[in-house]
Amino acid sequence: MIRNGTLGAIALTMLGVVAAAHNGATGVVMERMMGMSAMRDVMRDLAPMMQGQVPFDGITVQEAAAVLQSHAGDQMLALFPEEPIPASSFAKPELWQKWDRFAALSAELKLYSEGLAVAAANGLEAPVPMAAPEAGTDSMAGMDHSTMKMATEPEKFSVAELMGVSKRAAAATGQSGELAVASDLPAGPQFAAMAADDVFERISQTCASCHSQFRNGN
Amino acid sequence: MITGDAYRGAYLARTSGCIACHTNAAADGAALAGGAPLDTPFGTFVPPNLTPDPVGGIGGWTLDQFAVAVRQGVRPDGKALYPAFTYEFYADFSDQDIADLWAAFQTVPPVAEAAADHDLMFPFNMRWGLKLWRAAFMSPAVISPVFGKSEAWNRGQQLVTGAAHCAACHTGRNMLGGLQADEALAGNANLPGGSAAPPILASVLAAKGWTVSNMAYALRTGVMPDGDVFGGSMAEVVQAGTSFLDDADRAAIATYLLALPAGVAAPDIPVADAGTPAMVHTPGMVME
């Protein structure tokens, strides 16, 4: 019995050590982990909505977008002072070596989060611009069918895009999330013409781009 | 002579990771002109230049030589390629697949500069040793459609065990880099660069909340069921690979992975049963 008790105590102690290793984050590391967790929860809640699995709620999306905004851009950068990385952190030192790139991704996250708040009003369908019917013609004949078609056509990448010779067009859903300079960023008003799920996917690609370069592990 | 289709080849090249591995995107390198160095316990591998340049790339190769390199891992000079190039997974590519790939590779602008040489430790820098490795560990993919499984499952099998080469990272390797068949898709804690790949066995995936639908979505966007977004090499896989695939192919990969019996590398070849409908939805497949 004593032996079992001792083993049990050792096991409990080891569990405690493991738990401490995960929870050992303090100070700024703790702050950014909490920020990342808040964004993770928002992404978790929005993903089913963006796939049409649960009803779309524009207000919820706008609130979520506000959470993302509050952790992006300069707010995020302020939580990454250059310092030795503690064991509890997932950050990679490359983050400071390529600070401009990290800052650009952080700015991109901020911009897309703001865009999500704008596009939230559109739901899962981009608004279809309709040409005014020409006088004296049937209203259907006056509609811009090419624009309508674009919304439903399955996306397909070109040979050059597939082979990596040219970057994916920004209009395609699989936008690269690799925008490194501010001039590449789409102007704000365009978000009003985008479906919310398209903007949401850009946010996820920005997250993935940053994680692949600057975060250890999955 | 089979005529290759550049679009099909480009799609297959993207699916197979040719572009991801042989393009140094982080350094804004030209397409297929040579990839980012891969740090392994054996030393550093540098994915070579595959552009159609006759000197720096593979422009001097014939279609047959290309076929042997892709499917069998042997160079035109008869020497073996290192299995860091995942040719084992491409062993079952059809002649048409190879011709398609070849046609697609011709569309890439040639780059005259060859990629750097591998920098491997002794004895791994002795290329003849690969002959022993091939005899001991080489496990070329053999993919047969399975009667009674859905079209999506069969397509998923083809992608997971072939072109998309999931097992290259998600299956453990022995000390000499050979894939451990009895640990298929059970995860690998020792990936190049010090990262780890989690197990992707159906039972584990289901317990973590994965469904066909949310996995297909993750392969497109990187967003996991818990809201986290893939990091490490899986983020690269999504960004440079699976995000380019058709929705149907992403769903097929998920269908296959979520239906795979735990610990079983490949399905048993079933006895044909005329009474079984061809479209059987397998456990783990989410009906929508």
Short mmCIF file of C-alpha atoms in Angstrom, two decimals:
data_model
loop_
_atom_site.label_atom_id
_atom_site.label_comp_id
_atom_site.label_asym_id
_atom_site.label_seq_id
_atom_site.Cartn_x
_atom_site.Cartn_y
_atom_site.Cartn_z
CA MET A 1 0.00 0.00 0.00
CA ILE A 2 2.81 2.35 0.95
CA ARG A 3 4.54 1.55 -2.30
CA ASN A 4 1.38 2.27 -4.24
CA GLY A 5 0.94 5.48 -2.33
CA THR A 6 4.49 6.53 -3.10
CA LEU A 7 4.07 5.72 -6.77
CA GLY A 8 0.84 7.64 -6.76
CA ALA A 9 2.56 10.61 -5.18
CA ILE A 10 5.34 10.48 -7.76
CA ALA A 11 2.80 10.27 -10.54
CA LEU A 12 0.89 13.23 -9.17
CA THR A 13 4.09 15.22 -8.83
CA MET A 14 5.00 14.45 -12.42
CA LEU A 15 1.57 15.52 -13.56
CA GLY A 16 2.10 18.71 -11.67
CA VAL A 17 5.41 19.29 -13.41
CA VAL A 18 3.79 18.77 -16.80
CA ALA A 19 0.97 21.13 -15.91
CA ALA A 20 3.46 23.70 -14.66
CA ALA A 21 5.41 23.48 -17.92
CA HIS A 22 2.30 24.41 -19.85
CA ASN A 23 1.15 27.02 -17.42
CA GLY A 24 4.54 28.48 -16.71
CA ALA A 25 3.92 31.46 -18.91
CA THR A 26 4.13 34.73 -17.06
CA GLY A 27 4.17 38.40 -17.89
CA VAL A 28 4.14 39.31 -21.55
CA VAL A 29 4.24 35.65 -22.66
CA MET A 30 1.10 35.00 -20.64
CA GLU A 31 -0.53 38.10 -22.10
CA ARG A 32 0.08 37.10 -25.68
CA MET A 33 -1.00 33.52 -25.02
CA MET A 34 -4.28 34.86 -23.68
CA GLY A 35 -4.64 37.08 -26.73
CA MET A 36 -3.96 34.17 -29.08
CA SER A 37 -6.44 32.01 -27.15
CA ALA A 38 -9.10 34.71 -27.44
CA MET A 39 -8.55 34.81 -31.19
CA ARG A 40 -8.60 31.01 -31.39
CA ASP A 41 -11.98 30.93 -29.65
CA VAL A 42 -13.35 33.51 -32.04
CA MET A 43 -12.12 31.52 -35.03
CA ARG A 44 -13.65 28.35 -33.55
CA ASP A 45 -17.02 30.04 -33.14
CA LEU A 46 -17.02 31.65 -36.57
CA ALA A 47 -15.78 28.71 -38.67
CA PRO A 48 -19.09 26.77 -38.65
CA MET A 49 -20.95 29.95 -39.52
CA MET A 50 -18.59 30.69 -42.39
CA GLN A 51 -19.21 27.21 -43.77
CA GLY A 52 -22.97 27.67 -43.59
CA GLN A 53 -23.35 24.98 -40.95
CA VAL A 54 -25.04 27.30 -38.48
CA PRO A 55 -27.13 30.36 -39.34
CA PHE A 56 -25.12 33.45 -40.17
CA ASP A 57 -25.40 36.23 -37.60
CA GLY A 58 -23.87 39.52 -38.69
CA ILE A 59 -23.79 40.96 -35.17
CA THR A 60 -21.84 37.97 -33.83
CA VAL A 61 -19.40 38.31 -36.72
CA GLN A 62 -18.90 42.00 -36.03
CA GLU A 63 -18.28 41.33 -32.34
CA ALA A 64 -15.80 38.61 -33.25
CA ALA A 65 -14.09 40.94 -35.69
CA ALA A 66 -13.71 43.48 -32.88
CA VAL A 67 -11.98 40.84 -30.72
CA LEU A 68 -9.54 40.06 -33.54
CA GLN A 69 -8.86 43.75 -34.12
CA SER A 70 -8.12 44.29 -30.45
CA HIS A 71 -5.31 41.71 -30.61
CA ALA A 72 -3.86 42.58 -34.03
CA GLY A 73 -1.57 45.25 -35.43
CA ASP A 74 0.43 47.31 -32.97
CA GLN A 75 -1.31 45.67 -30.02
CA MET A 76 0.21 42.35 -31.06
CA LEU A 77 3.65 43.79 -31.78
CA ALA A 78 3.78 45.39 -28.34
CA LEU A 79 3.54 41.91 -26.79
CA PHE A 80 6.66 40.65 -28.54
CA PRO A 81 9.58 42.54 -27.00
CA GLU A 82 12.88 41.02 -28.06
CA GLU A 83 14.01 38.78 -25.22
CA PRO A 84 15.19 35.24 -24.61
CA ILE A 85 12.29 32.91 -25.33
CA PRO A 86 11.13 31.03 -22.23
CA ALA A 87 10.27 27.34 -22.49
CA SER A 88 6.59 28.11 -22.07
CA SER A 89 6.52 30.19 -25.26
CA PHE A 90 5.90 28.88 -28.78
CA ALA A 91 7.53 31.90 -30.39
CA LYS A 92 10.47 31.37 -32.73
CA PRO A 93 13.48 33.71 -32.65
CA GLU A 94 13.00 34.30 -36.41
CA LEU A 95 10.23 36.62 -35.36
CA TRP A 96 12.77 39.28 -34.39
CA GLN A 97 15.12 38.55 -37.27
CA LYS A 98 12.28 39.15 -39.72
CA TRP A 99 10.46 41.79 -37.72
CA ASP A 100 9.22 43.67 -40.80
CA ARG A 101 7.55 40.54 -42.08
CA PHE A 102 6.00 39.80 -38.71
CA ALA A 103 4.79 43.41 -38.46
CA ALA A 104 3.33 43.22 -41.98
CA LEU A 105 1.40 40.07 -41.10
CA SER A 106 0.18 41.64 -37.90
CA ALA A 107 -0.98 44.71 -39.85
CA GLU A 108 -2.62 42.43 -42.37
CA LEU A 109 -4.54 40.71 -39.59
CA LYS A 110 -5.73 44.06 -38.34
CA LEU A 111 -6.83 45.15 -41.80
CA TYR A 112 -8.68 41.92 -42.54
CA SER A 113 -10.33 42.01 -39.11
CA GLU A 114 -11.61 45.48 -39.91
CA GLY A 115 -12.69 44.15 -43.29
CA LEU A 116 -14.58 41.31 -41.64
CA ALA A 117 -16.62 43.81 -39.66
CA VAL A 118 -17.51 45.53 -42.94
CA ALA A 119 -18.23 42.34 -44.89
CA ALA A 120 -20.29 40.91 -42.02
CA ALA A 121 -23.30 42.73 -43.44
CA ASN A 122 -23.02 40.73 -46.67
CA GLY A 123 -23.30 37.29 -45.13
CA LEU A 124 -21.91 34.42 -47.19
CA GLU A 125 -22.71 35.94 -50.57
CA ALA A 126 -20.84 38.82 -52.12
CA PRO A 127 -23.30 41.45 -53.25
CA VAL A 128 -23.88 41.12 -56.98
CA PRO A 129 -23.66 44.45 -58.72
CA MET A 130 -26.49 44.79 -61.18
CA ALA A 131 -26.37 47.06 -64.19
CA ALA A 132 -29.35 49.32 -64.52
CA PRO A 133 -31.80 48.00 -67.12
CA GLU A 134 -31.46 49.83 -70.36
CA ALA A 135 -34.49 51.81 -71.38
CA GLY A 136 -36.81 49.96 -73.67
CA THR A 137 -35.26 46.53 -73.11
CA ASP A 138 -36.30 43.59 -71.07
CA SER A 139 -34.89 43.96 -67.57
CA MET A 140 -33.29 40.49 -67.63
CA ALA A 141 -31.51 41.27 -70.87
CA GLY A 142 -30.04 44.37 -69.28
CA MET A 143 -28.47 42.48 -66.40
CA ASP A 144 -24.81 41.86 -66.32
CA HIS A 145 -24.74 38.10 -66.63
CA SER A 146 -20.99 37.83 -66.59
CA THR A 147 -20.88 39.26 -63.07
CA MET A 148 -23.59 36.90 -61.89
CA LYS A 149 -21.80 33.93 -63.30
CA MET A 150 -18.59 34.71 -61.48
CA ALA A 151 -20.23 34.26 -58.12
CA THR A 152 -21.15 30.65 -58.77
CA GLU A 153 -18.33 29.40 -60.97
CA PRO A 154 -16.01 26.99 -59.18
CA GLU A 155 -12.62 28.52 -58.72
CA LYS A 156 -9.81 26.97 -60.66
CA PHE A 157 -6.19 27.89 -60.65
CA SER A 158 -4.20 28.43 -63.81
CA VAL A 159 -1.24 26.25 -64.77
CA ALA A 160 1.06 29.16 -63.88
CA GLU A 161 -0.54 29.50 -60.45
CA LEU A 162 -0.39 25.76 -59.80
CA MET A 163 3.26 25.60 -60.83
CA GLY A 164 4.14 28.57 -58.63
CA VAL A 165 5.15 30.71 -61.59
CA SER A 166 2.57 33.35 -60.73
CA LYS A 167 0.98 34.16 -57.41
CA ARG A 168 -2.61 33.30 -56.87
CA ALA A 169 -4.93 36.07 -57.94
CA ALA A 170 -6.21 38.01 -54.95
CA ALA A 171 -9.76 37.50 -56.21
CA ALA A 172 -9.53 33.74 -55.74
CA THR A 173 -10.67 32.40 -52.42
CA GLY A 174 -7.32 30.81 -51.74
CA GLN A 175 -5.56 34.13 -51.36
CA SER A 176 -2.02 33.64 -50.24
CA GLY A 177 -1.93 35.64 -47.03
CA GLU A 178 1.61 36.52 -47.99
CA LEU A 179 1.12 40.22 -48.44
CA ALA A 180 4.37 41.67 -47.28
CA VAL A 181 4.01 45.32 -48.06
CA ALA A 182 1.24 47.72 -47.29
CA SER A 183 0.77 48.65 -50.94
CA ASP A 184 -0.35 45.08 -51.66
CA LEU A 185 -3.20 45.36 -49.22
CA PRO A 186 -6.59 45.82 -50.77
CA ALA A 187 -8.21 49.16 -50.12
CA GLY A 188 -10.77 49.15 -47.32
CA PRO A 189 -13.86 49.82 -49.38
CA GLN A 190 -13.41 46.56 -51.32
CA PHE A 191 -14.44 44.64 -48.25
CA ALA A 192 -17.94 45.98 -48.69
CA ALA A 193 -18.10 44.00 -51.93
CA MET A 194 -16.80 40.75 -50.40
CA ALA A 195 -18.57 37.84 -48.80
CA ALA A 196 -17.82 37.55 -45.09
CA ASP A 197 -16.45 34.04 -45.49
CA ASP A 198 -13.94 35.23 -48.10
CA VAL A 199 -12.57 37.79 -45.65
CA PHE A 200 -12.60 35.17 -42.91
CA GLU A 201 -10.48 32.86 -45.08
CA ARG A 202 -7.99 35.64 -45.63
CA ILE A 203 -7.73 36.02 -41.88
CA SER A 204 -7.06 32.31 -41.52
CA GLN A 205 -4.40 32.46 -44.21
CA THR A 206 -2.71 35.33 -42.44
CA CYS A 207 -2.72 33.29 -39.22
CA ALA A 208 -1.31 30.26 -41.07
CA SER A 209 1.36 32.32 -42.77
CA CYS A 210 2.50 33.77 -39.46
CA HIS A 211 2.32 30.46 -37.58
CA SER A 212 4.31 28.63 -40.24
CA GLN A 213 7.14 31.14 -39.96
CA PHE A 214 7.14 32.26 -36.37
CA ARG A 215 5.51 29.61 -34.19
CA ASN A 216 6.89 26.30 -33.02
CA GLY A 217 4.69 23.25 -33.40
CA ASN A 218 1.02 23.00 -34.17
CA MET B 1 3.80 8.43 -77.24
CA ILE B 2 1.41 9.73 -74.62
CA THR B 3 0.53 13.39 -74.86
CA GLY B 4 0.70 15.17 -71.53
CA ASP B 5 -1.92 17.61 -70.31
CA ALA B 6 -0.21 20.57 -68.64
CA TYR B 7 -3.20 21.46 -66.47
CA ARG B 8 -3.59 17.95 -65.08
CA GLY B 9 0.16 17.78 -64.58
CA ALA B 10 0.24 21.12 -62.78
CA TYR B 11 -2.57 20.02 -60.49
CA LEU B 12 -0.75 16.76 -59.76
CA ALA B 13 2.55 18.59 -59.23
CA ARG B 14 0.88 20.91 -56.75
CA THR B 15 -0.81 17.97 -55.00
CA SER B 16 2.44 16.03 -54.83
CA GLY B 17 4.38 18.84 -53.22
CA CYS B 18 6.78 19.39 -56.15
CA ILE B 19 6.29 23.15 -55.99
CA ALA B 20 6.26 23.37 -52.19
CA CYS B 21 9.53 21.49 -51.85
CA HIS B 22 11.46 22.65 -54.91
CA THR B 23 10.63 26.36 -54.66
CA ASN B 24 12.26 28.47 -51.98
CA ALA B 25 9.21 30.65 -51.41
CA ALA B 26 10.57 32.15 -48.20
CA ALA B 27 13.52 33.54 -50.14
CA ASP B 28 11.31 34.57 -53.09
CA GLY B 29 13.04 31.97 -55.24
CA ALA B 30 11.85 31.26 -58.78
CA ALA B 31 9.36 28.41 -59.28
CA LEU B 32 11.00 24.97 -59.08
CA ALA B 33 14.47 26.53 -59.15
CA GLY B 34 15.45 24.73 -55.93
CA GLY B 35 13.87 24.57 -52.51
CA ALA B 36 14.68 25.68 -49.02
CA PRO B 37 17.32 23.46 -47.37
CA LEU B 38 15.87 20.64 -45.28
CA ASP B 39 17.71 19.94 -42.03
CA THR B 40 17.62 16.27 -41.07
CA PRO B 41 19.59 14.04 -38.71
CA PHE B 42 21.58 12.92 -41.76
CA GLY B 43 22.58 16.40 -42.80
CA THR B 44 21.07 19.07 -45.02
CA PHE B 45 19.20 18.19 -48.19
CA VAL B 46 18.73 20.86 -50.83
CA PRO B 47 15.80 20.17 -53.19
CA PRO B 48 17.32 20.58 -56.67
CA ASN B 49 16.40 22.82 -59.57
CA LEU B 50 13.66 21.11 -61.62
CA THR B 51 13.17 23.85 -64.20
CA PRO B 52 13.62 22.90 -67.87
CA ASP B 53 17.08 24.47 -68.04
CA PRO B 54 19.43 21.94 -69.68
CA VAL B 55 22.32 22.79 -67.36
CA GLY B 56 20.92 24.01 -64.06
CA GLY B 57 17.69 22.01 -64.20
CA ILE B 58 16.34 18.87 -65.81
CA GLY B 59 15.98 20.20 -69.36
CA GLY B 60 18.45 17.62 -70.61
CA TRP B 61 16.37 14.70 -69.36
CA THR B 62 14.09 12.58 -71.49
CA LEU B 63 10.52 11.76 -70.51
CA ASP B 64 11.62 8.20 -69.73
CA GLN B 65 14.39 9.41 -67.43
CA PHE B 66 11.92 11.69 -65.71
CA ALA B 67 9.54 8.75 -65.23
CA VAL B 68 12.26 6.63 -63.64
CA ALA B 69 13.29 9.45 -61.32
CA VAL B 70 9.72 10.19 -60.18
CA ARG B 71 8.46 6.63 -59.79
CA GLN B 72 11.62 4.76 -58.89
CA GLY B 73 13.92 7.38 -57.40
CA VAL B 74 16.81 6.77 -59.79
CA ARG B 75 18.69 9.53 -61.60
CA PRO B 76 19.50 9.46 -65.32
CA ASP B 77 23.10 8.48 -64.44
CA GLY B 78 21.79 5.38 -62.69
CA LYS B 79 22.50 6.60 -59.17
CA ALA B 80 19.81 6.49 -56.51
CA LEU B 81 18.03 9.56 -55.24
CA TYR B 82 17.78 10.13 -51.51
CA PRO B 83 14.35 9.30 -50.06
CA ALA B 84 14.09 12.90 -48.82
CA PHE B 85 12.55 13.03 -52.30
CA THR B 86 9.34 11.14 -51.59
CA TYR B 87 9.37 9.03 -54.74
CA GLU B 88 8.07 6.00 -52.87
CA PHE B 89 4.66 7.68 -52.82
CA TYR B 90 4.74 8.37 -56.55
CA ALA B 91 5.52 4.77 -57.52
CA ASP B 92 1.97 4.13 -58.66
CA PHE B 93 1.68 7.20 -60.92
CA SER B 94 0.41 6.14 -64.33
CA ASP B 95 2.28 6.80 -67.57
CA GLN B 96 -0.33 9.45 -68.26
CA ASP B 97 0.36 11.08 -64.88
CA ILE B 98 4.06 11.22 -65.70
CA ALA B 99 3.44 12.66 -69.16
CA ASP B 100 1.13 15.26 -67.61
CA LEU B 101 3.76 16.23 -65.03
CA TRP B 102 6.39 16.47 -67.73
CA ALA B 103 4.16 18.76 -69.81
CA ALA B 104 3.54 20.95 -66.76
CA PHE B 105 7.24 21.18 -65.92
CA GLN B 106 7.95 22.47 -69.44
CA THR B 107 5.77 25.53 -68.75
CA VAL B 108 8.09 26.77 -66.00
CA PRO B 109 10.71 29.37 -66.98
CA PRO B 110 14.19 27.79 -67.01
CA VAL B 111 16.67 28.86 -64.35
CA ALA B 112 20.30 28.30 -65.26
CA GLU B 113 21.69 28.19 -61.75
CA ALA B 114 21.74 24.76 -60.16
CA ALA B 115 20.70 24.43 -56.52
CA ALA B 116 23.41 23.86 -53.93
CA ASP B 117 24.57 20.30 -53.27
CA HIS B 118 23.33 18.32 -50.30
CA ASP B 119 25.52 18.63 -47.24
CA LEU B 120 25.35 15.21 -45.59
CA MET B 121 27.32 13.54 -42.86
CA PHE B 122 29.39 10.44 -43.37
CA PRO B 123 28.29 7.75 -44.17
CA PHE B 124 25.06 9.19 -45.56
CA ASN B 125 26.99 11.18 -48.15
CA MET B 126 27.98 7.90 -49.80
CA ARG B 127 25.28 7.63 -52.40
CA TRP B 128 25.96 3.96 -53.13
CA GLY B 129 24.70 3.23 -49.63
CA LEU B 130 21.23 4.04 -50.91
CA LYS B 131 21.25 0.74 -52.74
CA LEU B 132 21.31 -0.99 -49.37
CA TRP B 133 18.66 1.38 -48.09
CA ARG B 134 16.44 0.61 -51.05
CA ALA B 135 16.85 -3.12 -50.51
CA ALA B 136 16.02 -2.83 -46.82
CA PHE B 137 13.43 -0.10 -46.51
CA MET B 138 11.99 1.08 -49.81
CA SER B 139 8.23 0.74 -49.74
CA PRO B 140 6.70 1.91 -53.01
CA ALA B 141 3.02 2.81 -52.83
CA VAL B 142 0.66 0.35 -54.43
CA ILE B 143 -2.82 1.72 -54.70
CA SER B 144 -5.79 -0.37 -55.76
CA PRO B 145 -9.35 0.88 -55.81
CA VAL B 146 -11.41 -0.92 -53.20
CA PHE B 147 -14.75 -2.26 -54.27
CA GLY B 148 -17.58 -1.33 -51.94
CA LYS B 149 -15.94 1.88 -50.80
CA SER B 150 -17.29 5.22 -51.94
CA GLU B 151 -15.78 7.15 -54.80
CA ALA B 152 -14.61 9.77 -52.29
CA TRP B 153 -12.89 7.14 -50.14
CA ASN B 154 -11.10 5.67 -53.13
CA ARG B 155 -9.99 9.06 -54.36
CA GLY B 156 -8.89 9.85 -50.81
CA GLN B 157 -6.88 6.64 -50.67
CA GLN B 158 -5.17 7.57 -53.91
CA LEU B 159 -4.28 11.03 -52.61
CA VAL B 160 -3.31 10.13 -49.02
CA THR B 161 -1.19 7.09 -49.82
CA GLY B 162 0.08 8.48 -53.12
CA ALA B 163 0.53 12.02 -54.37
CA ALA B 164 -0.23 13.92 -51.16
CA HIS B 165 2.21 11.63 -49.28
CA CYS B 166 0.72 12.29 -45.82
CA ALA B 167 2.70 9.40 -44.37
CA ALA B 168 5.99 11.07 -45.27
CA CYS B 169 5.54 13.18 -42.15
CA HIS B 170 2.77 11.48 -40.17
CA THR B 171 4.38 8.03 -40.10
CA GLY B 172 7.39 7.32 -37.93
CA ARG B 173 10.72 6.49 -39.51
CA ASN B 174 13.47 4.20 -38.29
CA MET B 175 16.97 5.41 -37.54
CA LEU B 176 17.87 5.23 -41.20
CA GLY B 177 14.82 7.10 -42.42
CA GLY B 178 12.78 4.09 -43.51
CA LEU B 179 9.03 4.42 -43.04
CA GLN B 180 7.70 2.14 -40.30
CA ALA B 181 4.72 0.44 -41.86
CA ASP B 182 3.36 -0.77 -38.52
CA GLU B 183 3.16 2.83 -37.34
CA ALA B 184 1.38 4.15 -40.41
CA LEU B 185 -0.11 7.61 -39.81
CA ALA B 186 0.49 7.22 -36.06
CA GLY B 187 2.50 10.42 -35.90
CA ASN B 188 6.18 11.33 -36.03
CA ALA B 189 7.91 13.27 -33.26
CA ASN B 190 11.14 13.75 -35.22
CA LEU B 191 10.44 15.77 -38.30
CA PRO B 192 13.20 17.71 -40.05
CA GLY B 193 13.72 21.03 -38.31
CA GLY B 194 12.74 19.60 -34.94
CA SER B 195 8.97 19.72 -35.34
CA ALA B 196 6.47 16.91 -34.87
CA ALA B 197 3.52 15.55 -36.83
CA PRO B 198 0.56 14.31 -34.79
CA PRO B 199 -1.14 10.98 -35.41
CA ILE B 200 -3.84 11.15 -38.06
CA LEU B 201 -5.45 7.79 -37.36
CA ALA B 202 -9.22 7.85 -37.68
CA SER B 203 -9.80 7.07 -34.01
CA VAL B 204 -7.50 9.88 -32.86
CA LEU B 205 -8.93 12.36 -35.31
CA ALA B 206 -12.51 11.57 -34.34
CA ALA B 207 -11.66 11.97 -30.64
CA LYS B 208 -10.28 15.43 -31.39
CA GLY B 209 -13.50 16.53 -33.04
CA TRP B 210 -12.51 16.17 -36.67
CA THR B 211 -15.21 15.47 -39.23
CA VAL B 212 -15.03 15.18 -43.00
CA SER B 213 -16.47 18.64 -43.25
CA ASN B 214 -14.18 20.45 -40.82
CA MET B 215 -11.09 18.63 -42.04
CA ALA B 216 -11.81 19.57 -45.64
CA TYR B 217 -12.19 23.13 -44.40
CA ALA B 218 -8.92 22.94 -42.47
CA LEU B 219 -7.10 21.67 -45.55
CA ARG B 220 -8.38 24.73 -47.37
CA THR B 221 -8.00 27.41 -44.70
CA GLY B 222 -5.82 25.97 -41.92
CA VAL B 223 -8.54 26.51 -39.31
CA MET B 224 -8.84 23.50 -36.97
CA PRO B 225 -12.02 22.52 -35.11
CA ASP B 226 -10.82 24.24 -31.92
CA GLY B 227 -10.28 27.49 -33.81
CA ASP B 228 -6.50 27.30 -33.78
CA VAL B 229 -4.78 27.66 -37.13
CA PHE B 230 -2.14 25.18 -38.30
CA GLY B 231 1.45 26.14 -37.66
CA GLY B 232 4.75 24.56 -38.60
CA SER B 233 5.04 22.44 -41.69
CA MET B 234 1.30 21.71 -41.85
CA ALA B 235 0.64 25.41 -42.41
CA GLU B 236 3.00 25.16 -45.38
CA VAL B 237 1.25 22.02 -46.60
CA VAL B 238 -2.06 23.88 -46.62
CA GLN B 239 -0.66 27.09 -48.05
CA ALA B 240 1.46 25.59 -50.78
CA GLY B 241 -0.56 22.42 -51.30
CA THR B 242 -4.03 21.51 -50.19
CA SER B 243 -5.48 25.03 -50.51
CA PHE B 244 -4.99 24.63 -54.28
CA LEU B 245 -7.01 21.43 -54.47
CA ASP B 246 -10.62 21.07 -55.53
CA ASP B 247 -13.18 20.89 -52.73
CA ALA B 248 -13.99 17.32 -53.75
CA ASP B 249 -10.36 16.25 -53.31
CA ARG B 250 -10.07 17.83 -49.87
CA ALA B 251 -13.27 16.06 -48.84
CA ALA B 252 -11.89 12.82 -50.30
CA ILE B 253 -8.72 13.07 -48.22
CA ALA B 254 -10.81 13.66 -45.09
CA THR B 255 -13.20 10.83 -45.96
CA TYR B 256 -10.34 8.39 -46.30
CA LEU B 257 -8.45 9.49 -43.20
CA LEU B 258 -11.52 9.42 -40.99
CA ALA B 259 -12.49 5.98 -42.20
CA LEU B 260 -9.09 4.36 -41.82
CA PRO B 261 -9.13 1.70 -39.12
CA ALA B 262 -6.72 2.57 -36.33
CA GLY B 263 -3.27 1.18 -36.84
CA VAL B 264 -4.00 -0.22 -40.27
CA ALA B 265 -1.78 1.10 -42.99
CA ALA B 266 -3.75 0.07 -46.00
CA PRO B 267 -7.14 -1.50 -46.43
CA ASP B 268 -7.41 -5.19 -47.06
CA ILE B 269 -8.28 -5.97 -50.58
CA PRO B 270 -11.87 -7.11 -50.20
CA VAL B 271 -13.51 -10.06 -51.80
CA ALA B 272 -15.69 -8.75 -54.58
CA ASP B 273 -19.33 -9.01 -53.65
CA ALA B 274 -21.82 -8.37 -56.38
CA GLY B 275 -24.45 -7.67 -53.76
CA THR B 276 -22.63 -4.70 -52.25
CA PRO B 277 -23.65 -1.35 -53.60
CA ALA B 278 -20.73 0.63 -54.94
CA MET B 279 -21.55 3.71 -52.91
CA VAL B 280 -21.18 2.63 -49.33
CA HIS B 281 -20.66 5.40 -46.86
CA THR B 282 -18.03 4.33 -44.44
CA PRO B 283 -17.99 4.94 -40.69
CA GLY B 284 -16.70 8.38 -39.89
CA MET B 285 -18.12 9.91 -43.01
CA VAL B 286 -20.42 12.71 -42.07
CA MET B 287 -23.60 12.82 -44.06
CA GLU B 288 -24.72 16.32 -44.85
#
